[in-house]
PDB file of C-alpha atoms in Angstrom:
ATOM      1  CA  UNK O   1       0.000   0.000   0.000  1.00 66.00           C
ATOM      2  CA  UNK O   2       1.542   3.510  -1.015  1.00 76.00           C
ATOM      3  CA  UNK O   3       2.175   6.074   1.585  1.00 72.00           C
ATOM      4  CA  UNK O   4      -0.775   7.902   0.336  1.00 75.00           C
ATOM      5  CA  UNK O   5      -3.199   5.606   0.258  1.00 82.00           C
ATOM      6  CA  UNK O   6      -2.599   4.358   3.805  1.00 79.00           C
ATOM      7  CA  UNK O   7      -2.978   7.947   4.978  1.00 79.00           C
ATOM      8  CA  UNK O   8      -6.626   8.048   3.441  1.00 83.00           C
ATOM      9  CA  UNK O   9      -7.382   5.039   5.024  1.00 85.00           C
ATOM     10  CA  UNK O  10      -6.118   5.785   8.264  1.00 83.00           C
ATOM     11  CA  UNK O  11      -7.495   9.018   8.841  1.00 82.00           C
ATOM     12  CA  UNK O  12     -10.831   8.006   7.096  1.00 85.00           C
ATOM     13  CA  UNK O  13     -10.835   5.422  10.294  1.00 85.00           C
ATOM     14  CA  UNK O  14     -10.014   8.191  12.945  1.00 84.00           C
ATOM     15  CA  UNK O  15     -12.404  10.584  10.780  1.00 85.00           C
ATOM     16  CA  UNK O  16     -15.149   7.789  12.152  1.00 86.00           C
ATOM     17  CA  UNK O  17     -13.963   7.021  15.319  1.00 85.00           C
ATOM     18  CA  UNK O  18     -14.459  11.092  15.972  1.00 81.00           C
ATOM     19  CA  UNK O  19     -17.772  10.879  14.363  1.00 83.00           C
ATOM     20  CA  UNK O  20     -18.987   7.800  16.287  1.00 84.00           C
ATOM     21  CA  UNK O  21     -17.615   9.632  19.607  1.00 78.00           C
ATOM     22  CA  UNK O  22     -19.998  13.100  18.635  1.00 77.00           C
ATOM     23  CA  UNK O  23     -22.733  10.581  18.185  1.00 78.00           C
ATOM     24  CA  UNK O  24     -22.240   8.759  21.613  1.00 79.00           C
ATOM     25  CA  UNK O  25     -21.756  11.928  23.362  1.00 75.00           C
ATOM     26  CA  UNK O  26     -24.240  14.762  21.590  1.00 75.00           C
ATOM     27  CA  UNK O  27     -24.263  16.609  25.098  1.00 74.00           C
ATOM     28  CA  UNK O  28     -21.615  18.081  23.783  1.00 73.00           C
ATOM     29  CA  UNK O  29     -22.273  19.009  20.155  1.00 76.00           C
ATOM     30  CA  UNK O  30     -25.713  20.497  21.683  1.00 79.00           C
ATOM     31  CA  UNK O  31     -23.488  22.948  24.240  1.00 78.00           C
ATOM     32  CA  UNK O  32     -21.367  23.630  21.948  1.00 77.00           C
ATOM     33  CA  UNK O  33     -24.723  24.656  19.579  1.00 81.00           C
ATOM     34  CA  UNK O  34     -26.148  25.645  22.120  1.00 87.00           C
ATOM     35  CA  UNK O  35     -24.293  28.884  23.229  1.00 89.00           C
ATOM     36  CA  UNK O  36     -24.104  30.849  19.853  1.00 90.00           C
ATOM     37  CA  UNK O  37     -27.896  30.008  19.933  1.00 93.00           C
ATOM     38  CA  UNK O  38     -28.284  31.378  23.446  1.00 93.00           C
ATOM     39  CA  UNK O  39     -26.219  34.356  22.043  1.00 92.00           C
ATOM     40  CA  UNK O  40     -28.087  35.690  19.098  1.00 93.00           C
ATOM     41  CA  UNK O  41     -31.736  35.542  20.948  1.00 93.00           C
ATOM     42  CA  UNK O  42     -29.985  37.431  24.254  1.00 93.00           C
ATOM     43  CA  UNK O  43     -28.522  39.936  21.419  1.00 91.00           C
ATOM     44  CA  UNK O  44     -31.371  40.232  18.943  1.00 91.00           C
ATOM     45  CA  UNK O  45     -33.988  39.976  21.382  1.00 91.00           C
ATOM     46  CA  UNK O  46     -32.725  42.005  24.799  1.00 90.00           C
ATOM     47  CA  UNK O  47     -30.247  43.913  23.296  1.00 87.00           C
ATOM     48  CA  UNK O  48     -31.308  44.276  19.399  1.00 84.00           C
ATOM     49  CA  UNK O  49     -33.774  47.147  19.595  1.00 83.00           C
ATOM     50  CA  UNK O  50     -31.679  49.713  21.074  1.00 83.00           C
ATOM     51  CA  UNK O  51     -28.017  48.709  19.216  1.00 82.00           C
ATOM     52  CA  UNK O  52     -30.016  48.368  16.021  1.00 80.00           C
ATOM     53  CA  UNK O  53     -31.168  52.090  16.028  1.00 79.00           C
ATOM     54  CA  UNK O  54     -27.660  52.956  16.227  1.00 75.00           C
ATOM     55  CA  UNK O  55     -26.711  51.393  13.395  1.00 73.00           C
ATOM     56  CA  UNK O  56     -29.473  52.638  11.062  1.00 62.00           C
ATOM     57  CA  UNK O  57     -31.024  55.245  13.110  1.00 58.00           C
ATOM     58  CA  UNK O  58     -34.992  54.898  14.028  1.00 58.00           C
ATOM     59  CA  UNK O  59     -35.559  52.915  10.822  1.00 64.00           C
ATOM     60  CA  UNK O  60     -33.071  49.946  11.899  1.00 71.00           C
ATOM     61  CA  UNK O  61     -34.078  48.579  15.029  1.00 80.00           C
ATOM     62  CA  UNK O  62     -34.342  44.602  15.874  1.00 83.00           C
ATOM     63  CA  UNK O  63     -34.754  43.703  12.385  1.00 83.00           C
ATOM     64  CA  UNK O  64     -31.464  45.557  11.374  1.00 87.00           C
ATOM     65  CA  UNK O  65     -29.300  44.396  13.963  1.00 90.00           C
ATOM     66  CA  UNK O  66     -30.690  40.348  13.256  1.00 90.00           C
ATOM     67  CA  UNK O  67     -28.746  41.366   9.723  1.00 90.00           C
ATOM     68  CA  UNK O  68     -25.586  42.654  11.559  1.00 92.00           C
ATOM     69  CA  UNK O  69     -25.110  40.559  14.356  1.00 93.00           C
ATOM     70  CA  UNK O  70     -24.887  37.068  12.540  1.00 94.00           C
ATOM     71  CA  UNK O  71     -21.594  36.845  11.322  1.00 94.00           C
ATOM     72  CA  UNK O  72     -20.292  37.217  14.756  1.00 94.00           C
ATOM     73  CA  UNK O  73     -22.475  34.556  16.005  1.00 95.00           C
ATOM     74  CA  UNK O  74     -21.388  32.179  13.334  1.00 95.00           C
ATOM     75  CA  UNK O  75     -17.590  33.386  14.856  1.00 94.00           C
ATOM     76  CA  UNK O  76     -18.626  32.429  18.264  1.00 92.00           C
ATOM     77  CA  UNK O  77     -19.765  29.053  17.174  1.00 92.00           C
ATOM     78  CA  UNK O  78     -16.880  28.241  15.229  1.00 92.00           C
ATOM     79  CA  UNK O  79     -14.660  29.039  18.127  1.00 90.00           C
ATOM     80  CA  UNK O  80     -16.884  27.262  20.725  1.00 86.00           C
ATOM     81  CA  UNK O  81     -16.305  24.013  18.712  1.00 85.00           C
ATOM     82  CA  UNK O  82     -12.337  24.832  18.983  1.00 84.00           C
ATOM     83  CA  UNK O  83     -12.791  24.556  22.629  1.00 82.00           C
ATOM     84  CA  UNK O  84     -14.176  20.891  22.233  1.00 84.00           C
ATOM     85  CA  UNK O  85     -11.443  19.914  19.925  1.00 88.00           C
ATOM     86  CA  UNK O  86      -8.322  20.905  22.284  1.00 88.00           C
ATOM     87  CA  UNK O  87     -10.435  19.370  25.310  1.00 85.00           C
ATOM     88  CA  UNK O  88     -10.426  15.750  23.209  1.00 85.00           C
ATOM     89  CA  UNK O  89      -7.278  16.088  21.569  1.00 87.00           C
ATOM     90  CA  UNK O  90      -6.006  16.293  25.460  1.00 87.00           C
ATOM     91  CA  UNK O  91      -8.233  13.378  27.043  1.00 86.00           C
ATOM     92  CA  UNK O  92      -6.377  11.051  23.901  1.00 83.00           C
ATOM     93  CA  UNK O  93      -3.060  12.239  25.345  1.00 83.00           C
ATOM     94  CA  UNK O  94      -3.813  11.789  28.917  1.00 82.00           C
ATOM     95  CA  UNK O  95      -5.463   8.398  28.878  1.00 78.00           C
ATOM     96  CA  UNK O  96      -3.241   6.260  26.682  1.00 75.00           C
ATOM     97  CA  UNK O  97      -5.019   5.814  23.427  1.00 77.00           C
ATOM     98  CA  UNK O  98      -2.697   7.623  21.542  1.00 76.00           C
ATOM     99  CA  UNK O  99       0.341   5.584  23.485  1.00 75.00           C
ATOM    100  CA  UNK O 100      -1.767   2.478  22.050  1.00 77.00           C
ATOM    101  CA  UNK O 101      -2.342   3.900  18.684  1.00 77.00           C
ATOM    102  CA  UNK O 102       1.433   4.459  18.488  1.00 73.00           C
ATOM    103  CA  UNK O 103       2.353   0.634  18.733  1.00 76.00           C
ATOM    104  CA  UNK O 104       0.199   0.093  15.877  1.00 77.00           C
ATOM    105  CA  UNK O 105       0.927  -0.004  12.518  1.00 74.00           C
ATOM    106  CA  UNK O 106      -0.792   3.400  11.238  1.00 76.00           C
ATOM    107  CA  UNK O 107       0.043   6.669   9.474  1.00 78.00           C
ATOM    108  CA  UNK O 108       0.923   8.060  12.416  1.00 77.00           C
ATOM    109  CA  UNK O 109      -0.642  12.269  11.626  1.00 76.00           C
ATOM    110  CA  UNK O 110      -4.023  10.305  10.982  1.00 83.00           C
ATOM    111  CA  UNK O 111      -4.547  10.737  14.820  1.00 84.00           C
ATOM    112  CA  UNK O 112      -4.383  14.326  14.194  1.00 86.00           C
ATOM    113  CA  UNK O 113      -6.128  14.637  10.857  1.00 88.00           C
ATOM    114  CA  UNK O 114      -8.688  12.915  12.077  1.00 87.00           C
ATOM    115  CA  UNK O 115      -9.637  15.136  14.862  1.00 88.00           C
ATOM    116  CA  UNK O 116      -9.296  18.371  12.503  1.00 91.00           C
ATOM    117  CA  UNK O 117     -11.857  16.316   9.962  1.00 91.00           C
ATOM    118  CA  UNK O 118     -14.259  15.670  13.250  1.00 89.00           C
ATOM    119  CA  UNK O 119     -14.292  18.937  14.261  1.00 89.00           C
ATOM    120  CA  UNK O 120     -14.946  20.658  11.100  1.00 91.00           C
ATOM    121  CA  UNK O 121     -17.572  18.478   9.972  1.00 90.00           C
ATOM    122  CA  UNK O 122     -19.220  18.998  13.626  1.00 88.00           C
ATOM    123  CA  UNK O 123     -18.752  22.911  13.305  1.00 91.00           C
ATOM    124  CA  UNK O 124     -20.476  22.819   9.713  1.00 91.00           C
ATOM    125  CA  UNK O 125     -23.142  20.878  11.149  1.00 90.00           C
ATOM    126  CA  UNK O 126     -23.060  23.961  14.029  1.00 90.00           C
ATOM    127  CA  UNK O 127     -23.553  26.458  11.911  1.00 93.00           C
ATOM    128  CA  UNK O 128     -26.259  25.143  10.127  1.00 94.00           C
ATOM    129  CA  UNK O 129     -28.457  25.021  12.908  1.00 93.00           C
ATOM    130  CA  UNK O 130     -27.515  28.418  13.985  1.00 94.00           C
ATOM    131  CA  UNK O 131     -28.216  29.937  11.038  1.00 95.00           C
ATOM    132  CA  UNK O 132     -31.394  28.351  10.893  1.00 95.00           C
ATOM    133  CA  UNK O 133     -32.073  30.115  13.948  1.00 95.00           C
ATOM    134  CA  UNK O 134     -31.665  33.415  12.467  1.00 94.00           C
ATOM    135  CA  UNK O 135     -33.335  33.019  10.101  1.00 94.00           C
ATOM    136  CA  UNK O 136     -36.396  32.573  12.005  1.00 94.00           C
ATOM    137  CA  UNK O 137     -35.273  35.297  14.078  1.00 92.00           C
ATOM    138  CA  UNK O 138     -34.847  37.627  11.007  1.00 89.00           C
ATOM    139  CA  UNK O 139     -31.748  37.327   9.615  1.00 91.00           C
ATOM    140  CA  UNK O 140     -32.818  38.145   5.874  1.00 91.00           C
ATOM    141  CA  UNK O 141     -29.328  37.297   3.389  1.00 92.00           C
ATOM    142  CA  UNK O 142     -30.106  38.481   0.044  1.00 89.00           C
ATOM    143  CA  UNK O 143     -27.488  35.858  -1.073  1.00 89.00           C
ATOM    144  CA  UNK O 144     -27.395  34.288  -4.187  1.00 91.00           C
ATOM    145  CA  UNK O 145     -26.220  30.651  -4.623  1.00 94.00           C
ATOM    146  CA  UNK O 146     -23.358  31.397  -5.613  1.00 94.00           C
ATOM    147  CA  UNK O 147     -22.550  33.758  -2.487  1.00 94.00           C
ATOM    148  CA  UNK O 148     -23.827  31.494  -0.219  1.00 95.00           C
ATOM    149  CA  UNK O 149     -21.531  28.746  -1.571  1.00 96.00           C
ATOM    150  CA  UNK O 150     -18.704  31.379  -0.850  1.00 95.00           C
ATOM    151  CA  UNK O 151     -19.731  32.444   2.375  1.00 95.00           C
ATOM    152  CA  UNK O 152     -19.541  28.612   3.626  1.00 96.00           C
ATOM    153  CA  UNK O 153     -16.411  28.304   2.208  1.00 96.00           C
ATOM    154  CA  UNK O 154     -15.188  30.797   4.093  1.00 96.00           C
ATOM    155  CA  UNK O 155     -16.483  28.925   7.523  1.00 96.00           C
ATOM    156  CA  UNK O 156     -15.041  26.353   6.607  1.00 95.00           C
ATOM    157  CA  UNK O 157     -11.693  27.599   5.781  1.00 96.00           C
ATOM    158  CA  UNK O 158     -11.936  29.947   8.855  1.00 96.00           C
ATOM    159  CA  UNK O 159     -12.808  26.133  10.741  1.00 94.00           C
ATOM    160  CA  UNK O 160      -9.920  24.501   9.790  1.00 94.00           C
ATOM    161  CA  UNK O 161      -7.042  27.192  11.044  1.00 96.00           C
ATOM    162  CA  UNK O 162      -9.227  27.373  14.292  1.00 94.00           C
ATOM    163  CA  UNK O 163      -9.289  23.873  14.603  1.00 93.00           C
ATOM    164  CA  UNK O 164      -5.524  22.961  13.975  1.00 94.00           C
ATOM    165  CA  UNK O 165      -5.152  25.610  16.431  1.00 94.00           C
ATOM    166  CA  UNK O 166      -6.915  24.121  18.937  1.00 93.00           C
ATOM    167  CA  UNK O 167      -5.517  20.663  18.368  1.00 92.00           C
ATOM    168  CA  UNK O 168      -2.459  22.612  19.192  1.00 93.00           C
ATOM    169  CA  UNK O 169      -3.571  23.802  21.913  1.00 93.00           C
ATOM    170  CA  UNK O 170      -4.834  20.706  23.011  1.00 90.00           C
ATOM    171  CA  UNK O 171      -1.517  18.957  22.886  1.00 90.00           C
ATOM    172  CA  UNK O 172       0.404  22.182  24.536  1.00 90.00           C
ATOM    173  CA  UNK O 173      -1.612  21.224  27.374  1.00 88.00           C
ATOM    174  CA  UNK O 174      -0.929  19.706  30.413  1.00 84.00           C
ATOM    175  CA  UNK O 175      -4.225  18.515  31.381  1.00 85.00           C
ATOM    176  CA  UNK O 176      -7.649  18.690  29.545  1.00 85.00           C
ATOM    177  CA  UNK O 177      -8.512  21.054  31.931  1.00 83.00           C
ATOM    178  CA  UNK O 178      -5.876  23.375  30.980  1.00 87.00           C
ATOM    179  CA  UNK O 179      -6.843  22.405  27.076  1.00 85.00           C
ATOM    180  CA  UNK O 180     -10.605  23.515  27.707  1.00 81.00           C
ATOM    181  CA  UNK O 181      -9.325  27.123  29.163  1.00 84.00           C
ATOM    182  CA  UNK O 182      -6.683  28.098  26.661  1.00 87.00           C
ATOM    183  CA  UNK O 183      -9.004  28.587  23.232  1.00 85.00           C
ATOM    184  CA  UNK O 184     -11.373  30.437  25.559  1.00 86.00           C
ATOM    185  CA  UNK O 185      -9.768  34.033  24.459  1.00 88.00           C
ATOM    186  CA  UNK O 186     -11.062  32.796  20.229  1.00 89.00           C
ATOM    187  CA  UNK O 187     -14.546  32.967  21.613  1.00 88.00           C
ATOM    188  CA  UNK O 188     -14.004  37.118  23.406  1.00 89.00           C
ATOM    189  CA  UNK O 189     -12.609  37.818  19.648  1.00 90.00           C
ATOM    190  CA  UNK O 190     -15.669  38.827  17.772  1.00 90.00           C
ATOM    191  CA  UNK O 191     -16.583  40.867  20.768  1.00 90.00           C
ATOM    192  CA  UNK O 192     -13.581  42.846  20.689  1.00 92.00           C
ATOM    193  CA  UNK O 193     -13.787  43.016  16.337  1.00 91.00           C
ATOM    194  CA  UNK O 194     -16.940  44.169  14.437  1.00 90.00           C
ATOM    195  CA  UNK O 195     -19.296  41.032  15.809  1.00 89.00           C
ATOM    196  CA  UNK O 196     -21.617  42.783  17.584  1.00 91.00           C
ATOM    197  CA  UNK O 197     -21.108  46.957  17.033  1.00 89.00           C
ATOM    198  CA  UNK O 198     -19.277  48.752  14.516  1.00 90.00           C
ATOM    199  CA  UNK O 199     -15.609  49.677  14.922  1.00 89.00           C
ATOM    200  CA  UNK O 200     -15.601  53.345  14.404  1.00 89.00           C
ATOM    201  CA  UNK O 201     -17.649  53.524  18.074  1.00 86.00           C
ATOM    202  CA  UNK O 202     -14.468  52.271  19.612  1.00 89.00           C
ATOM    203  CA  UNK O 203     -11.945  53.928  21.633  1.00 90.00           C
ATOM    204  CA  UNK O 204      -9.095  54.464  19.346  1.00 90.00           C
ATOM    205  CA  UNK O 205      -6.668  51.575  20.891  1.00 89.00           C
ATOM    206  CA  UNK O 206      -9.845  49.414  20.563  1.00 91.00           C
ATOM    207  CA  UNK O 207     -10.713  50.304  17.547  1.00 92.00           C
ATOM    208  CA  UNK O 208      -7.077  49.975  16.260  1.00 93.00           C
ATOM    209  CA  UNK O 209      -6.956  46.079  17.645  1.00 93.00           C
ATOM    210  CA  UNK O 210     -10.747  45.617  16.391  1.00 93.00           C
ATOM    211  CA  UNK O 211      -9.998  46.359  12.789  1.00 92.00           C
ATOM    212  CA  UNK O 212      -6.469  44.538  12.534  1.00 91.00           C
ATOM    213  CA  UNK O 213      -7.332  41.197  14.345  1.00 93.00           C
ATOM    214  CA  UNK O 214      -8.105  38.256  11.986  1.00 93.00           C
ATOM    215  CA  UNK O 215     -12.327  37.695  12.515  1.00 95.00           C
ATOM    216  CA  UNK O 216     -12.783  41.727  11.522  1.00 95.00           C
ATOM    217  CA  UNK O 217     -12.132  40.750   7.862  1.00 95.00           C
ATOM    218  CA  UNK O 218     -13.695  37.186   8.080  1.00 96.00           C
ATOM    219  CA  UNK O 219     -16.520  39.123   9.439  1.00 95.00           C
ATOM    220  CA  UNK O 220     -16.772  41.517   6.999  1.00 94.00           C
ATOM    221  CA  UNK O 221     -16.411  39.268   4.455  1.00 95.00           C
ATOM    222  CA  UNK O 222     -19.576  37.337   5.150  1.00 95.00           C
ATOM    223  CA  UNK O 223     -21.778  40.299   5.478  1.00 94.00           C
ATOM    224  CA  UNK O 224     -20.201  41.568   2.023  1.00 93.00           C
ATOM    225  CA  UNK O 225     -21.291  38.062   0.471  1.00 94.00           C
ATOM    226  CA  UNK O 226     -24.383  37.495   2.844  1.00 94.00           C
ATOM    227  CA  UNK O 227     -25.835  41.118   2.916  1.00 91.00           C
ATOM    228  CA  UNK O 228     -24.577  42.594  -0.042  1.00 86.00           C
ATOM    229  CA  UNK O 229     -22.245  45.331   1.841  1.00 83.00           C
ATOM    230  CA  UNK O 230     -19.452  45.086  -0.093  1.00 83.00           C
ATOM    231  CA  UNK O 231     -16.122  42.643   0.279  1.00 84.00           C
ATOM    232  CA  UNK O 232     -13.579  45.251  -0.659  1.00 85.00           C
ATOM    233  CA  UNK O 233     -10.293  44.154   0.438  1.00 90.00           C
ATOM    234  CA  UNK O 234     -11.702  42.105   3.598  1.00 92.00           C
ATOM    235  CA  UNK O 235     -11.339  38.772   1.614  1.00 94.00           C
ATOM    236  CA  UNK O 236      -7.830  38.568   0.576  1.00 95.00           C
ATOM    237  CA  UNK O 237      -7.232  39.474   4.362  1.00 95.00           C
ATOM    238  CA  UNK O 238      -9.551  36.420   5.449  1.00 95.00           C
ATOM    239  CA  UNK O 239      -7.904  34.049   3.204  1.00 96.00           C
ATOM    240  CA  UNK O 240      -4.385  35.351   4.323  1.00 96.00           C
ATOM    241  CA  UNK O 241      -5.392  35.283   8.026  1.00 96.00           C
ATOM    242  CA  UNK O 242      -7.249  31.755   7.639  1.00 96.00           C
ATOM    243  CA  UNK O 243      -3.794  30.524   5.283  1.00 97.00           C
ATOM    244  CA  UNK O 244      -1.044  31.649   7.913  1.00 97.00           C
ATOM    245  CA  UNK O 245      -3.331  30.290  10.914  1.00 96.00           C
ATOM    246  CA  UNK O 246      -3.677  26.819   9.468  1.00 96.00           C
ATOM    247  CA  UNK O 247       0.108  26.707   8.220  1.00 96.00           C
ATOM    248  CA  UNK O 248       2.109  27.768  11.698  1.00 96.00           C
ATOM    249  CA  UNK O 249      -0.693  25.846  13.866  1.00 95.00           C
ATOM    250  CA  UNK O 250      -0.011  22.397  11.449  1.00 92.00           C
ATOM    251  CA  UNK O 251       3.430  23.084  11.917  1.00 93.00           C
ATOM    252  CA  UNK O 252       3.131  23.929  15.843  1.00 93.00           C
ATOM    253  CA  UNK O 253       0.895  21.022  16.096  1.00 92.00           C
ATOM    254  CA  UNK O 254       3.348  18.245  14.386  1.00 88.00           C
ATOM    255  CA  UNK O 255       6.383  19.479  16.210  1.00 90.00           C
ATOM    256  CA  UNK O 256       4.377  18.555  19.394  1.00 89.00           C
ATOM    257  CA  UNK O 257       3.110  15.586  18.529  1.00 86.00           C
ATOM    258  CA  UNK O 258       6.502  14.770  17.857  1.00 81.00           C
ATOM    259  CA  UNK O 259       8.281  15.581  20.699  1.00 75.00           C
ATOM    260  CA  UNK O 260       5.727  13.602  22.608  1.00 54.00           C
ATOM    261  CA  UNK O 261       6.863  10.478  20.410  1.00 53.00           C
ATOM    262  CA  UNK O 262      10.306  10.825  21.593  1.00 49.00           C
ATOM    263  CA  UNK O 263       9.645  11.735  25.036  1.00 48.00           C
TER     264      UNK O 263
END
């Protein structure tokens, strides 16, 4: 069997061990759904009324800030799953199975790729429910097909870097307590970016951090394609943000899964 075709196999297995284990425990998947849900009714239906008048004046209201507020919820959901990943990628170092899957004879990244696979079909699966949700909370895309198509495949590009960080971060850890803690400042992001209010009502060393950090342009993005606002140069930065997150966390992520070989 070539090289390549053992790594297909082998991560197609852990792909469906990581499936099975979402199945057995969907607790989990429904938390993890569960608080961007919890998120856009607080924020569309508490807090919607007032911050939508700011952003259109008297005419914008609820209905306008349903329209503005989703692409940070779809953030928030996206990291919430990255907090999952690093908590399992640290229960498989602390109880053995990875020790065992080590004696066997298996591409040995499948471990890995096999979580990142999980997680983003999991988040996917997220997001569809939550945007569901808004929709029958208001959200009203004037997408097309064609920018809807785009819009997901910038989830699930922005998925992937999140989740090879967090299997990072998973294996940095020392415990899967520590590994459920550390992604915790991903889900604060789209707070502190254009989630959930405009950037120009910042304070200026706010405002400077809002509009430079990597979810402003993935935000920005998917109201451009979602809402018709405009993409302007916010996609090239989301691609470049989503590329040099998923390269230096695969690399991070390797390096210690290596040294834990030799250790």
């Amino acid at each position: 069997m070539t090289t390549l075709a053992l790594a297909v196999r082998d991560s197609g297995t852990m792909l469906r061990r990581n499936l099975l284990r979402m199945r057995r425990y969907p607790s989990l998947t429904f938390m993890l759904i569960g608080m961007p849900v919890i998120f856009l009714l607080l924020f569309v239906y508490v807090f919607g009324g007032t911050l939508g008048n700011g952003l259109g004046g008297p005419s914008g209201g609820r209905a306008a800030y349903a329209n503005y507020v989703v692409p940070g919820i779809l953030l928030m959901a996206i990291a919430g799953t990255a907090q999952g990943t690093a908590l399992s990628v640290a229960m498989d170092m602390s109880e053995g199975i990875v020790a065992r899957f080590r004696t066997m004879a298996i591409f040995r990244p499948s471990v890995l790729t096999g979580h990142v696979l999980g997680a983003v079909v999991q988040t996917m699966l997220g997001l569809a429910v939550v945007v569901g949700v808004a929709l029958l909370v208001g959200f009203r895309p004037d997408a097309g097909a064609v920018e809807w198509a785009a819009a997901a495949g910038v989830l699930a590009m922005t998925a992937f870097a999140l989740t090879w960080l967090s299997v990072a971060l998973g294996l940095v850890a020392d415990s899967p307590e520590t590994a459920s803690n550390l992604p915790m400042p991903l889900v604060l992001l789209p707070f502190l970016g254009s989630g959930f209010v405009p950037t120009e009502s910042m304070p200026t060393a706010v405002r400077w951090f809002a509009e430079y950090q990597p979810f402003t342009p993935i935000m920005e993005t998917l109201r451009g394609l979602l809402l018709g606002t405009g993409v302007g140069h916010h996609a090239i930065a989301a691609v470049a943000w989503c590329a040099a997150i998923t390269a230096v966390c695969f690399w991070w992520a390797k390096a210690l899964y290596n040294r834990d070989t030799t250790s």
